[in-house]
Tab-separated table of C-alpha atoms and ligand atoms in Angstrom:
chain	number	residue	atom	x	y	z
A	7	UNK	CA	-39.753	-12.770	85.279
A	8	UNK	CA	-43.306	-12.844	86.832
A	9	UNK	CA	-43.887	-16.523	84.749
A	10	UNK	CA	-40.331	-17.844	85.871
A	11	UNK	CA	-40.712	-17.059	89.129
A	12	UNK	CA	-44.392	-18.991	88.994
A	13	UNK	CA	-46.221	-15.979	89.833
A	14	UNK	CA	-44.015	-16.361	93.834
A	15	UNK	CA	-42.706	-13.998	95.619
A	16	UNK	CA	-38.541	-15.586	95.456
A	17	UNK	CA	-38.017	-14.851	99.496
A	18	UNK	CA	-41.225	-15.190	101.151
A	19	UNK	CA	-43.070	-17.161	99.026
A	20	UNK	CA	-46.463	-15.908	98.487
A	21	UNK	CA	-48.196	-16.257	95.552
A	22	UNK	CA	-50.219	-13.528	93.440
A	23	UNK	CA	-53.403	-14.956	95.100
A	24	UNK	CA	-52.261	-14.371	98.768
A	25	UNK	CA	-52.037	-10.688	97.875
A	26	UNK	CA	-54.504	-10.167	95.213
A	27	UNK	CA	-57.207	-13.552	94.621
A	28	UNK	CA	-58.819	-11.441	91.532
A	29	UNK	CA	-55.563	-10.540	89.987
A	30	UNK	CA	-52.374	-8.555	91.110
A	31	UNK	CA	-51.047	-7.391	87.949
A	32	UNK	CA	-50.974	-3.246	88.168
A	33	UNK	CA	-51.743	-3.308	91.720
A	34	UNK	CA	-48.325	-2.608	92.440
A	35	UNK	CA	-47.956	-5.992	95.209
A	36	UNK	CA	-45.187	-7.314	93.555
A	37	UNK	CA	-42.313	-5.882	92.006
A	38	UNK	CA	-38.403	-6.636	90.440
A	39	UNK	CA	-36.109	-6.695	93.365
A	40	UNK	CA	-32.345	-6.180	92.262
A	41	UNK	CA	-30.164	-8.972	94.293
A	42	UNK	CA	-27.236	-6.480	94.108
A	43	UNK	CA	-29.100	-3.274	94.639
A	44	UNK	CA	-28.594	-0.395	91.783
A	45	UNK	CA	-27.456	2.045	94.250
A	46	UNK	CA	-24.128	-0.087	94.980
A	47	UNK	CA	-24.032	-1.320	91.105
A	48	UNK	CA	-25.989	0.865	88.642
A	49	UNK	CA	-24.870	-1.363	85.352
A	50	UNK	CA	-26.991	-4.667	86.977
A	51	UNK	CA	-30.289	-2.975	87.349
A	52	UNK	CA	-31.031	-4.401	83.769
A	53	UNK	CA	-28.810	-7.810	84.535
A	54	UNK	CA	-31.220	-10.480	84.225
A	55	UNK	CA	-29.246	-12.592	87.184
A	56	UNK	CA	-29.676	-9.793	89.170
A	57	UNK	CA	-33.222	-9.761	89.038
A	58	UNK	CA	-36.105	-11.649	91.078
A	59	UNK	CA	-39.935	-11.420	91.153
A	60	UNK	CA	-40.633	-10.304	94.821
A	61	UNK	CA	-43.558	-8.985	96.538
A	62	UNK	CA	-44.044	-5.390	97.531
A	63	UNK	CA	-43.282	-5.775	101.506
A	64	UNK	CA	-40.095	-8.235	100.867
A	65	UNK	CA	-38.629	-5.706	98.429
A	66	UNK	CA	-39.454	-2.825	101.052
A	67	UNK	CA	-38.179	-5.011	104.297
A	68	UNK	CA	-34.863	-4.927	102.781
A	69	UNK	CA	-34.573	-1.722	101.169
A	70	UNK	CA	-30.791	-0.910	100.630
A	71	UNK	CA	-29.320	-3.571	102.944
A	72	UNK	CA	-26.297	-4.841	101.782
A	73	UNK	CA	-25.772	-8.765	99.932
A	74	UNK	CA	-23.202	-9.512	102.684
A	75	UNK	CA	-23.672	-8.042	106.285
A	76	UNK	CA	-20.970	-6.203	108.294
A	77	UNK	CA	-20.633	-9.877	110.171
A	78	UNK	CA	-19.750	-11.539	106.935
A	79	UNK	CA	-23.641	-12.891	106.437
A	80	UNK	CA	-24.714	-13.402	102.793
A	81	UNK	CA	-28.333	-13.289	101.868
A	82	UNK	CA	-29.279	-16.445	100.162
A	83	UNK	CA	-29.624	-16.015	96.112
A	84	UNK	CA	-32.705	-17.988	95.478
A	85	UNK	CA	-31.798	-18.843	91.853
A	86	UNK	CA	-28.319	-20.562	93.591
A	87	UNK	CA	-30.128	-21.973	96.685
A	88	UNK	CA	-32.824	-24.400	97.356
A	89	UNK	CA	-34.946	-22.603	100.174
A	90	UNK	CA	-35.825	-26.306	101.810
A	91	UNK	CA	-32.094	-26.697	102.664
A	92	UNK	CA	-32.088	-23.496	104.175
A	93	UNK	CA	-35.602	-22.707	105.950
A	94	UNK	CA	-38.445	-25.175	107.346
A	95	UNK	CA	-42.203	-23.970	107.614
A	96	UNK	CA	-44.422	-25.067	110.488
A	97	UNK	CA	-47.902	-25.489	110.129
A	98	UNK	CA	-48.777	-22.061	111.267
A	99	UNK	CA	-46.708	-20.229	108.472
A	100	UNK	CA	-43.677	-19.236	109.857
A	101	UNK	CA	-40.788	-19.823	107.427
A	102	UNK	CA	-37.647	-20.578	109.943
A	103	UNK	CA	-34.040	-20.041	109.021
A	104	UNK	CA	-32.403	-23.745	109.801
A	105	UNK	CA	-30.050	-23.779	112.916
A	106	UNK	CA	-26.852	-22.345	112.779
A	107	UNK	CA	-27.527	-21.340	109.147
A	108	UNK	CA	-26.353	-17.309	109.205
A	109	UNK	CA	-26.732	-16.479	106.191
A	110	UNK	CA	-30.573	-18.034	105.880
A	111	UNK	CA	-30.898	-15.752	109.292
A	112	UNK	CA	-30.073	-12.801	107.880
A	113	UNK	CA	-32.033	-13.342	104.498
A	114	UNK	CA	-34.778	-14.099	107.304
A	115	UNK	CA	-33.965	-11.231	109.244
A	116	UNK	CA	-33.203	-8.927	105.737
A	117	UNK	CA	-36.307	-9.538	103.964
A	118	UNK	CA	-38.665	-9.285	107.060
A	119	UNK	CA	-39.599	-12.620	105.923
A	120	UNK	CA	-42.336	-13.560	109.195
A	121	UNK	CA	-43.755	-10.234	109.058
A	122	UNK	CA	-47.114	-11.370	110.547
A	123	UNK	CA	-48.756	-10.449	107.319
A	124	UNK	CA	-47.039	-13.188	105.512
A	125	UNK	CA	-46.820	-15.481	107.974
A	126	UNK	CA	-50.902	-15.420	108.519
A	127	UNK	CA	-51.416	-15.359	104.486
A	128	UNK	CA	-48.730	-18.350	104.272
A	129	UNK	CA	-50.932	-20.358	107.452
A	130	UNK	CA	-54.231	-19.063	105.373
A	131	UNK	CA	-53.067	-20.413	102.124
A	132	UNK	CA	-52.293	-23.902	103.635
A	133	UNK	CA	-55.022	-23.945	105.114
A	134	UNK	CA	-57.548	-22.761	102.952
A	135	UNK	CA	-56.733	-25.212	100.361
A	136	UNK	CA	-56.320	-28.131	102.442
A	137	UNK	CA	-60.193	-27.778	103.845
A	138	UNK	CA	-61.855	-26.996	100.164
A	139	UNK	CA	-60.381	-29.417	98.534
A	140	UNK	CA	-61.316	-32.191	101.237
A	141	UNK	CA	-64.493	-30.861	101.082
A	142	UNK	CA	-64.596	-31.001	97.644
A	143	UNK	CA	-63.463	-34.364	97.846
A	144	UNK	CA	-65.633	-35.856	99.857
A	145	UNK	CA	-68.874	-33.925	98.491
A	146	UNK	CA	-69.729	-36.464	95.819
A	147	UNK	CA	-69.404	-39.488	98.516
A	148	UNK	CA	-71.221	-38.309	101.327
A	149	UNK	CA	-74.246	-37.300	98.614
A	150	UNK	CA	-74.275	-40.865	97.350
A	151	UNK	CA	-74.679	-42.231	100.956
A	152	UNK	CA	-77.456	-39.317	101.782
A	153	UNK	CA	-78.930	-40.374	98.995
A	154	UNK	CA	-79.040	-43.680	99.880
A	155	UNK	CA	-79.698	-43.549	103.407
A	156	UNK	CA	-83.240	-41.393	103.479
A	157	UNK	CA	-85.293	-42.926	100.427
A	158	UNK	CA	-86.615	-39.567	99.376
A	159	UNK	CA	-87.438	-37.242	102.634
A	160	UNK	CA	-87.354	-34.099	102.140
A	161	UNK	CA	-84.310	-33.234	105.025
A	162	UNK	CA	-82.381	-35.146	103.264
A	163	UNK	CA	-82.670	-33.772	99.763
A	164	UNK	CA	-82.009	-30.554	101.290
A	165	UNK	CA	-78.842	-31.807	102.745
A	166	UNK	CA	-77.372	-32.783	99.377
A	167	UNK	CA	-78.767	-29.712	97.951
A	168	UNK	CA	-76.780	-27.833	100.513
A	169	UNK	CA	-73.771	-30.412	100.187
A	170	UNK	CA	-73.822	-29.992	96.174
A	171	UNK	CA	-73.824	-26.495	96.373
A	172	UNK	CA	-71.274	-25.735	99.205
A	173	UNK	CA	-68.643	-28.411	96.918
A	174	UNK	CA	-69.791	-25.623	94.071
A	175	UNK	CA	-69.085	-22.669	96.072
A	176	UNK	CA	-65.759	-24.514	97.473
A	177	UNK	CA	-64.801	-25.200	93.686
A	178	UNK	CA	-65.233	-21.438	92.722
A	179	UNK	CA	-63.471	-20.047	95.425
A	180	UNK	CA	-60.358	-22.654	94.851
A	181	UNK	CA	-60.299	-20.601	91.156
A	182	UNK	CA	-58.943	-18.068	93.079
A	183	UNK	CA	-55.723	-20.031	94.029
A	184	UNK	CA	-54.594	-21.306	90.663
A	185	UNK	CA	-51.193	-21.546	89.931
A	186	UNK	CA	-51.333	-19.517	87.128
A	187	UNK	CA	-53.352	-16.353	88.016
A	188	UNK	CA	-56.095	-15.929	85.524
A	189	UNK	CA	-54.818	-11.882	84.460
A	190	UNK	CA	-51.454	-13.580	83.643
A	191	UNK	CA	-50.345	-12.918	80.022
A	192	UNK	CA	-49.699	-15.620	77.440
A	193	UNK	CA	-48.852	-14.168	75.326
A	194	UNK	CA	-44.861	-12.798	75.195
A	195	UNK	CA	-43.828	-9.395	74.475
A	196	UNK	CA	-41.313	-11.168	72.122
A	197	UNK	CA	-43.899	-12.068	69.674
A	198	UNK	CA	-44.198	-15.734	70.584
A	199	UNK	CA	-46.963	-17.207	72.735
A	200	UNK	CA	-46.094	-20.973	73.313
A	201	UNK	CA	-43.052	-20.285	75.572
A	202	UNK	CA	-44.739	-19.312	78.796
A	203	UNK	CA	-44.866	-22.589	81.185
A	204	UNK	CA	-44.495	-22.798	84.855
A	205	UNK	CA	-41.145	-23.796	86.136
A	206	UNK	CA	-41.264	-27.720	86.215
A	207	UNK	CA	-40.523	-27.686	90.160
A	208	UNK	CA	-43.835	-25.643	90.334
A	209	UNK	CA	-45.683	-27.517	87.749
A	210	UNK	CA	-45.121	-30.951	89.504
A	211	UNK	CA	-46.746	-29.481	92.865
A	212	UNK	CA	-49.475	-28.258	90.497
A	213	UNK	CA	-52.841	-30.424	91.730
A	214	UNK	CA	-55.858	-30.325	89.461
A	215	UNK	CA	-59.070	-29.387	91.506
A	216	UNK	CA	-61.454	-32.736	91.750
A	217	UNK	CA	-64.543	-32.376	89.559
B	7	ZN	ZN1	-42.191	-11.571	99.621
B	8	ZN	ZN1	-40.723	-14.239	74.629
């Protein structure tokens, strides 16, 4: 579940890394949430449909509430739904059920999902990345021109000293935010170890860091 669901939270979407950068596994942050809880239907607890990787505070936001409210609102099945067609993100992390979309309201509303925890770790995660890896872009190019520009002085070596090592430091820290979290097993309880892969969707927005 935890590999299918690309190490994601299914509702909120945060990663392992917004909750735990060093690793999240037996920190009890993320957990199975049951789409059609076990209290209403005791025989799907072990249903594998009826089962989503979810963080701690989505799984606890909804609690017991029902799959269709007493207004006839359904809460969106993320395996069945594509959450762009439902919700937008702004810039500042807020996921936003689309207008006149009920049942993405009350998945919004159900799951807690801009609890300002999640919506400062979604703004943080955006970005966070975005900055380092411009930074660690543009490292390599501004040292060229230092180097260039002040013919050996002695401020200026410092500079690209400083410049190298922040793009290092910038690098290291980006570890942190890797897809695949590095306590995630490879190996499969099933015996075999060449079958866990991100899910393509997730793969694709996969960037490599710059060297
Ligand atoms: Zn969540
Ligand atoms: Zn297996």
């Amino acid at each position: 579940l935890r590999w299918e669901f690309g190490f994601t939270c299914a509702f909120c979407l945060l990663h392992e890394s917004d909750l735990a950068g060093k690793g999240a596994e037996g920190l009890g942050l993320t957990t199975i949430e049951h789409f059609v809880p076990a209290r209403t239907e005791p025989w799907r607890i072990n249903q594998y449909d009826n089962c989503f990787y979810a963080c701690r505070l989505c799984n606890r936001a909804r609690s017991g509430r029902p799959v269709i409210d007493s207004t006839g609102r359904s809460l969106l099945d993320p395996c069945r739904h594509r959450w762009a067609d439902h919700f937008r993100i702004t810039d500042d992390g807020w996921l936003l059920a689309r207008e006149e979309d009920g049942d993405a309201a009350y998945t919004e509303w159900a799951y807690d999902l801009n609890d300002l925890r999640k919506v400062e770790l979604r703004q943080w995660r955006a970005t966070t990345i975005r900055e380092h890896l411009e930074l660690i872009a543009e490292a390599p190019d501004l040292e060229e021109r230092l180097l260039a520009e002040s013919a050996g002085g002695l401020g200026g070596l410092r500079t690209i000293q400083r410049l190298r090592e922040g793009a290092r430091i910038a690098r290291a820290f980006m570890k942190q935010y890797m897809a695949i979290p590095r306590d995630a097993d490879p190996a499969c309880r099933c015996g075999r170890n060449d079958h866990h892969t991100l899910p393509s969707w997730l793969e694709e927005q996969t960037s490599l860091l710059p060297s």
